[in-house]
Amino acid sequence: MISKEEFIARQHRLLSLCEPESVCVIPAGQVLSRSRDTEFPFRQNSDFWYLTGFNEPDGWLLLSNHSQFSDPYRAMVFRPNDKQAEIWQGRRLGVEAGLAEFALDEAFESGELDGVLTEWLGGHDHVYFPMHSDGPATAKILAVCRELHNAPKENLSPASLHDILPLIHEMRLFKSACEIALMKAAAKITASAHKRAMQFAHPGCYEYQLEAELHHEFAMAGARFPAYSTIVGGGDNACILHYTENQAQIKAGDLILIDAGAEYYGYASDITRTFPVSGVFSPAQKAVYNIVLKAQEAVLDRIGPGMTLSEAGDIAAEVITEGLLDLGLLTGSLSDNLNEQGYRRYFMHGIGHFLGLDVHDVGNYRLDGEERPLQPGMVITIEPGIYISADEDVADEYKGIGVRIEDNLVITATGAEVITQGVPKSVEAIEALMKKV
Ligand code: GLY
Ligand code: MN
Ligand code: MN
């Protein structure tokens, strides 16, 4: 759990990055309709969650560094306590409890929102809000600013509007000790779920049954939701990078690619493992698998602060290209294949991404026009792959082999710590785990 103090410190830090006489307005997420009167399970907006740890929809966070206050001034807007709504839909924290729970200077009810926004936005020179987001919250803030602008007599229109998300996202990119502990917990749960799926797998099982095994393990270990749509691809389906159909029956002899991660207190894990449904790799599967593993290990051996993700990708691309040339799946010279990116025929995605409250987490990959070197406190994935679709003009034994191996790493002062160690990766360790006794 993240402490109340850490959330408040994040709010203070955010305000310190703003101009003097600023107000920050950060809306919570909203419930989304699934069909008719049913709804998707609520998932809080990651930025609002990062700043508050409050898991109800339709709230607002307001922060001010106006010179009339000696300290940062903090307020939130809450849904009202409403007996009928609480009987039918669920509990609401409400204004009174919210004021105390979040140690706020002021708390308001949703019904007061329009007036509160008019007063707060009108009294500051700068307004920071998610100005490029779709949705009613941004539209409402812009409408209030427009109204203030069109009432020149009161002369209360904020002088400048700013996008708040780059400030929050730069903060989110660097994880605190508490965040790293939560991400390690998510990784541990996810690792045990991948092991469970490997042990359950057998020829004739369905992809969605493996998905169910993973989600069961997530929930039993304390993570109710996956962090993203689980990918279970048997055989050729493994060559569809973000395959989520998960409907097919898996045939004896197929490889299975599972890319799945638990969400724990909002934080994502993102692990991929590839294994044979029958428990033993064919020689062709093993050859391709070991190239991907060697590529991943080459990156993990060298990655650390100062390296860019492109440089990490180049390390993997070289190992993959050498391996594919050895197998005859690529022809020509190593240097030509690297220069012309011939390997992209089989390794067509990036080497990894930032990971955090979102699986493809926020934060700029470039700074001042240059690719940004990794720094301590960033959490990333490293996930090389080789995908040989059944349509490729190659020897039959290689058709329909898709392999990705993905781990999660915390960048440290001296290198990187892999936090997803708990699930086997070598051919021998996977075959040993899958051996039915
Ligand atoms: N799970 C999506 C990805 O690995 O990027
Ligand atoms: Mn990933
Ligand atoms: Mn993944």
mmCIF file of N, CA and C in Angstrom, residues 264-331:
data_model
loop_
_atom_site.group_PDB
_atom_site.id
_atom_site.type_symbol
_atom_site.label_atom_id
_atom_site.label_comp_id
_atom_site.label_asym_id
_atom_site.label_seq_id
_atom_site.Cartn_x
_atom_site.Cartn_y
_atom_site.Cartn_z
ATOM 1 N N TYR A 264 -1.909 -5.153 -9.496
ATOM 2 C CA TYR A 264 -1.892 -5.192 -8.032
ATOM 3 C C TYR A 264 -1.820 -3.776 -7.497
ATOM 4 N N TYR A 265 -2.858 -3.371 -6.764
ATOM 5 C CA TYR A 265 -2.984 -1.972 -6.308
ATOM 6 C C TYR A 265 -2.750 -1.002 -7.472
ATOM 7 N N GLY A 266 -3.241 -1.384 -8.629
ATOM 8 C CA GLY A 266 -3.141 -0.516 -9.801
ATOM 9 C C GLY A 266 -1.901 -0.755 -10.650
ATOM 10 N N TYR A 267 -0.909 -1.462 -10.116
ATOM 11 C CA TYR A 267 0.364 -1.625 -10.828
ATOM 12 C C TYR A 267 0.375 -2.895 -11.670
ATOM 13 N N ALA A 268 0.933 -2.767 -12.866
ATOM 14 C CA ALA A 268 0.912 -3.862 -13.836
ATOM 15 C C ALA A 268 2.161 -4.715 -13.747
ATOM 16 N N SER A 269 1.951 -5.986 -14.046
ATOM 17 C CA SER A 269 3.064 -6.866 -14.362
ATOM 18 C C SER A 269 2.836 -7.281 -15.820
ATOM 19 N N ASP A 270 3.872 -7.701 -16.514
ATOM 20 C CA ASP A 270 3.731 -7.975 -17.954
ATOM 21 C C ASP A 270 4.734 -9.053 -18.345
ATOM 22 N N ILE A 271 4.315 -10.319 -18.172
ATOM 23 C CA ILE A 271 5.233 -11.447 -18.422
ATOM 24 C C ILE A 271 4.764 -12.226 -19.647
ATOM 25 N N THR A 272 5.712 -12.609 -20.486
ATOM 26 C CA THR A 272 5.404 -13.558 -21.557
ATOM 27 C C THR A 272 6.297 -14.784 -21.409
ATOM 28 N N ARG A 273 5.666 -15.947 -21.537
ATOM 29 C CA ARG A 273 6.407 -17.194 -21.631
ATOM 30 C C ARG A 273 5.830 -17.993 -22.795
ATOM 31 N N THR A 274 6.689 -18.830 -23.379
ATOM 32 C CA THR A 274 6.284 -19.657 -24.519
ATOM 33 C C THR A 274 6.704 -21.081 -24.192
ATOM 34 N N PHE A 275 5.780 -22.022 -24.374
ATOM 35 C CA PHE A 275 6.089 -23.409 -23.987
ATOM 36 C C PHE A 275 5.287 -24.373 -24.865
ATOM 37 N N PRO A 276 5.742 -25.638 -24.942
ATOM 38 C CA PRO A 276 5.061 -26.605 -25.800
ATOM 39 C C PRO A 276 3.880 -27.242 -25.063
ATOM 40 N N VAL A 277 2.708 -27.296 -25.705
ATOM 41 C CA VAL A 277 1.526 -27.833 -25.018
ATOM 42 C C VAL A 277 1.755 -29.276 -24.582
ATOM 43 N N SER A 278 2.593 -29.998 -25.335
ATOM 44 C CA SER A 278 2.823 -31.407 -24.992
ATOM 45 C C SER A 278 3.933 -31.571 -23.952
ATOM 46 N N GLY A 279 4.550 -30.473 -23.538
ATOM 47 C CA GLY A 279 5.548 -30.551 -22.464
ATOM 48 C C GLY A 279 6.969 -30.741 -22.968
ATOM 49 N N VAL A 280 7.139 -30.969 -24.265
ATOM 50 C CA VAL A 280 8.483 -31.174 -24.824
ATOM 51 C C VAL A 280 8.591 -30.360 -26.113
ATOM 52 N N PHE A 281 9.683 -29.586 -26.249
ATOM 53 C CA PHE A 281 9.904 -28.788 -27.466
ATOM 54 C C PHE A 281 10.340 -29.698 -28.614
ATOM 55 N N SER A 282 9.852 -29.440 -29.831
ATOM 56 C CA SER A 282 10.399 -30.120 -31.019
ATOM 57 C C SER A 282 11.773 -29.498 -31.289
ATOM 58 N N PRO A 283 12.631 -30.174 -32.091
ATOM 59 C CA PRO A 283 13.941 -29.583 -32.380
ATOM 60 C C PRO A 283 13.827 -28.188 -33.001
ATOM 61 N N ALA A 284 12.885 -27.972 -33.907
ATOM 62 C CA ALA A 284 12.753 -26.640 -34.544
ATOM 63 C C ALA A 284 12.286 -25.609 -33.515
ATOM 64 N N GLN A 285 11.318 -25.995 -32.683
ATOM 65 C CA GLN A 285 10.817 -25.061 -31.645
ATOM 66 C C GLN A 285 11.943 -24.691 -30.690
ATOM 67 N N LYS A 286 12.719 -25.708 -30.327
ATOM 68 C CA LYS A 286 13.811 -25.475 -29.379
ATOM 69 C C LYS A 286 14.856 -24.539 -29.981
ATOM 70 N N ALA A 287 15.150 -24.739 -31.262
ATOM 71 C CA ALA A 287 16.167 -23.899 -31.916
ATOM 72 C C ALA A 287 15.712 -22.438 -31.926
ATOM 73 N N VAL A 288 14.450 -22.210 -32.300
ATOM 74 C CA VAL A 288 13.956 -20.826 -32.356
ATOM 75 C C VAL A 288 13.876 -20.252 -30.941
ATOM 76 N N TYR A 289 13.372 -21.059 -30.010
ATOM 77 C CA TYR A 289 13.219 -20.595 -28.626
ATOM 78 C C TYR A 289 14.573 -20.151 -28.062
ATOM 79 N N ASN A 290 15.589 -20.974 -28.317
ATOM 80 C CA ASN A 290 16.892 -20.662 -27.713
ATOM 81 C C ASN A 290 17.533 -19.410 -28.306
ATOM 82 N N ILE A 291 17.170 -19.073 -29.540
ATOM 83 C CA ILE A 291 17.663 -17.800 -30.108
ATOM 84 C C ILE A 291 17.042 -16.630 -29.330
ATOM 85 N N VAL A 292 15.728 -16.722 -29.101
ATOM 86 C CA VAL A 292 15.052 -15.617 -28.394
ATOM 87 C C VAL A 292 15.602 -15.506 -26.969
ATOM 88 N N LEU A 293 15.805 -16.654 -26.342
ATOM 89 C CA LEU A 293 16.326 -16.633 -24.969
ATOM 90 C C LEU A 293 17.735 -16.022 -24.936
ATOM 91 N N LYS A 294 18.547 -16.420 -25.905
ATOM 92 C CA LYS A 294 19.917 -15.884 -25.950
ATOM 93 C C LYS A 294 19.876 -14.363 -26.172
ATOM 94 N N ALA A 295 18.963 -13.926 -27.018
ATOM 95 C CA ALA A 295 18.833 -12.481 -27.285
ATOM 96 C C ALA A 295 18.420 -11.762 -26.007
ATOM 97 N N GLN A 296 17.451 -12.358 -25.295
ATOM 98 C CA GLN A 296 16.986 -11.685 -24.068
ATOM 99 C C GLN A 296 18.105 -11.640 -23.032
ATOM 100 N N GLU A 297 18.812 -12.773 -22.905
ATOM 101 C CA GLU A 297 19.889 -12.812 -21.894
ATOM 102 C C GLU A 297 21.013 -11.831 -22.235
ATOM 103 N N ALA A 298 21.271 -11.667 -23.529
ATOM 104 C CA ALA A 298 22.324 -10.715 -23.936
ATOM 105 C C ALA A 298 21.931 -9.303 -23.510
ATOM 106 N N VAL A 299 20.661 -8.980 -23.639
ATOM 107 C CA VAL A 299 20.214 -7.647 -23.209
ATOM 108 C C VAL A 299 20.269 -7.546 -21.681
ATOM 109 N N LEU A 300 19.748 -8.570 -21.000
ATOM 110 C CA LEU A 300 19.694 -8.504 -19.526
ATOM 111 C C LEU A 300 21.098 -8.406 -18.928
ATOM 112 N N ASP A 301 22.075 -9.028 -19.589
ATOM 113 C CA ASP A 301 23.455 -8.962 -19.087
ATOM 114 C C ASP A 301 24.004 -7.541 -19.122
ATOM 115 N N ARG A 302 23.546 -6.755 -20.090
ATOM 116 C CA ARG A 302 24.210 -5.452 -20.305
ATOM 117 C C ARG A 302 23.366 -4.250 -19.946
ATOM 118 N N ILE A 303 22.069 -4.446 -19.741
ATOM 119 C CA ILE A 303 21.202 -3.268 -19.583
ATOM 120 C C ILE A 303 21.431 -2.567 -18.246
ATOM 121 N N GLY A 304 21.240 -1.279 -18.259
ATOM 122 C CA GLY A 304 21.409 -0.502 -17.029
ATOM 123 C C GLY A 304 21.278 0.967 -17.346
ATOM 124 N N PRO A 305 21.545 1.819 -16.360
ATOM 125 C CA PRO A 305 21.394 3.262 -16.594
ATOM 126 C C PRO A 305 22.349 3.730 -17.697
ATOM 127 N N GLY A 306 21.872 4.642 -18.498
ATOM 128 C CA GLY A 306 22.703 5.164 -19.583
ATOM 129 C C GLY A 306 22.398 4.541 -20.927
ATOM 130 N N MET A 307 21.890 3.300 -20.913
ATOM 131 C CA MET A 307 21.557 2.651 -22.184
ATOM 132 C C MET A 307 20.179 3.126 -22.643
ATOM 133 N N THR A 308 19.959 3.195 -23.959
ATOM 134 C CA THR A 308 18.605 3.500 -24.439
ATOM 135 C C THR A 308 17.913 2.194 -24.826
ATOM 136 N N LEU A 309 16.597 2.256 -24.949
ATOM 137 C CA LEU A 309 15.864 1.055 -25.369
ATOM 138 C C LEU A 309 16.254 0.667 -26.798
ATOM 139 N N SER A 310 16.575 1.636 -27.642
ATOM 140 C CA SER A 310 17.005 1.287 -29.016
ATOM 141 C C SER A 310 18.315 0.511 -28.986
ATOM 142 N N GLU A 311 19.232 0.947 -28.093
ATOM 143 C CA GLU A 311 20.496 0.207 -27.992
ATOM 144 C C GLU A 311 20.239 -1.221 -27.501
ATOM 145 N N ALA A 312 19.310 -1.354 -26.549
ATOM 146 C CA ALA A 312 18.948 -2.696 -26.072
ATOM 147 C C ALA A 312 18.356 -3.507 -27.226
ATOM 148 N N GLY A 313 17.525 -2.856 -28.021
ATOM 149 C CA GLY A 313 16.916 -3.534 -29.171
ATOM 150 C C GLY A 313 17.967 -3.984 -30.179
ATOM 151 N N ASP A 314 19.010 -3.171 -30.342
ATOM 152 C CA ASP A 314 20.076 -3.536 -31.297
ATOM 153 C C ASP A 314 20.830 -4.786 -30.827
ATOM 154 N N ILE A 315 21.031 -4.884 -29.513
ATOM 155 C CA ILE A 315 21.716 -6.083 -28.977
ATOM 156 C C ILE A 315 20.886 -7.321 -29.319
ATOM 157 N N ALA A 316 19.578 -7.232 -29.061
ATOM 158 C CA ALA A 316 18.698 -8.383 -29.336
ATOM 159 C C ALA A 316 18.655 -8.680 -30.831
ATOM 160 N N ALA A 317 18.569 -7.626 -31.640
ATOM 161 C CA ALA A 317 18.447 -7.829 -33.097
ATOM 162 C C ALA A 317 19.664 -8.568 -33.639
ATOM 163 N N GLU A 318 20.840 -8.254 -33.096
ATOM 164 C CA GLU A 318 22.047 -8.914 -33.607
ATOM 165 C C GLU A 318 22.026 -10.414 -33.284
ATOM 166 N N VAL A 319 21.654 -10.752 -32.051
ATOM 167 C CA VAL A 319 21.619 -12.178 -31.676
ATOM 168 C C VAL A 319 20.546 -12.901 -32.503
ATOM 169 N N ILE A 320 19.404 -12.260 -32.669
ATOM 170 C CA ILE A 320 18.314 -12.885 -33.422
ATOM 171 C C ILE A 320 18.717 -13.071 -34.890
ATOM 172 N N THR A 321 19.353 -12.076 -35.440
ATOM 173 C CA THR A 321 19.748 -12.171 -36.858
ATOM 174 C C THR A 321 20.763 -13.293 -37.045
ATOM 175 N N GLU A 322 21.762 -13.350 -36.166
ATOM 176 C CA GLU A 322 22.751 -14.446 -36.258
ATOM 177 C C GLU A 322 22.054 -15.797 -36.197
ATOM 178 N N GLY A 323 21.123 -15.924 -35.255
ATOM 179 C CA GLY A 323 20.426 -17.208 -35.075
ATOM 180 C C GLY A 323 19.590 -17.563 -36.292
ATOM 181 N N LEU A 324 18.901 -16.577 -36.861
ATOM 182 C CA LEU A 324 18.036 -16.855 -38.013
ATOM 183 C C LEU A 324 18.883 -17.191 -39.247
ATOM 184 N N LEU A 325 20.066 -16.559 -39.341
ATOM 185 C CA LEU A 325 20.969 -16.902 -40.455
ATOM 186 C C LEU A 325 21.461 -18.347 -40.299
ATOM 187 N N ASP A 326 21.807 -18.724 -39.065
ATOM 188 C CA ASP A 326 22.269 -20.103 -38.811
ATOM 189 C C ASP A 326 21.196 -21.123 -39.195
ATOM 190 N N LEU A 327 19.950 -20.783 -38.935
ATOM 191 C CA LEU A 327 18.863 -21.729 -39.248
ATOM 192 C C LEU A 327 18.443 -21.661 -40.712
ATOM 193 N N GLY A 328 18.997 -20.718 -41.465
ATOM 194 C CA GLY A 328 18.613 -20.571 -42.879
ATOM 195 C C GLY A 328 17.289 -19.852 -43.054
ATOM 196 N N LEU A 329 16.786 -19.242 -41.989
ATOM 197 C CA LEU A 329 15.508 -18.522 -42.104
ATOM 198 C C LEU A 329 15.728 -17.109 -42.656
ATOM 199 N N LEU A 330 16.956 -16.633 -42.566
ATOM 200 C CA LEU A 330 17.357 -15.407 -43.267
ATOM 201 C C LEU A 330 18.563 -15.781 -44.124
ATOM 202 N N THR A 331 18.746 -15.059 -45.225
ATOM 203 C CA THR A 331 19.929 -15.286 -46.058
ATOM 204 C C THR A 331 20.677 -13.963 -46.190
#
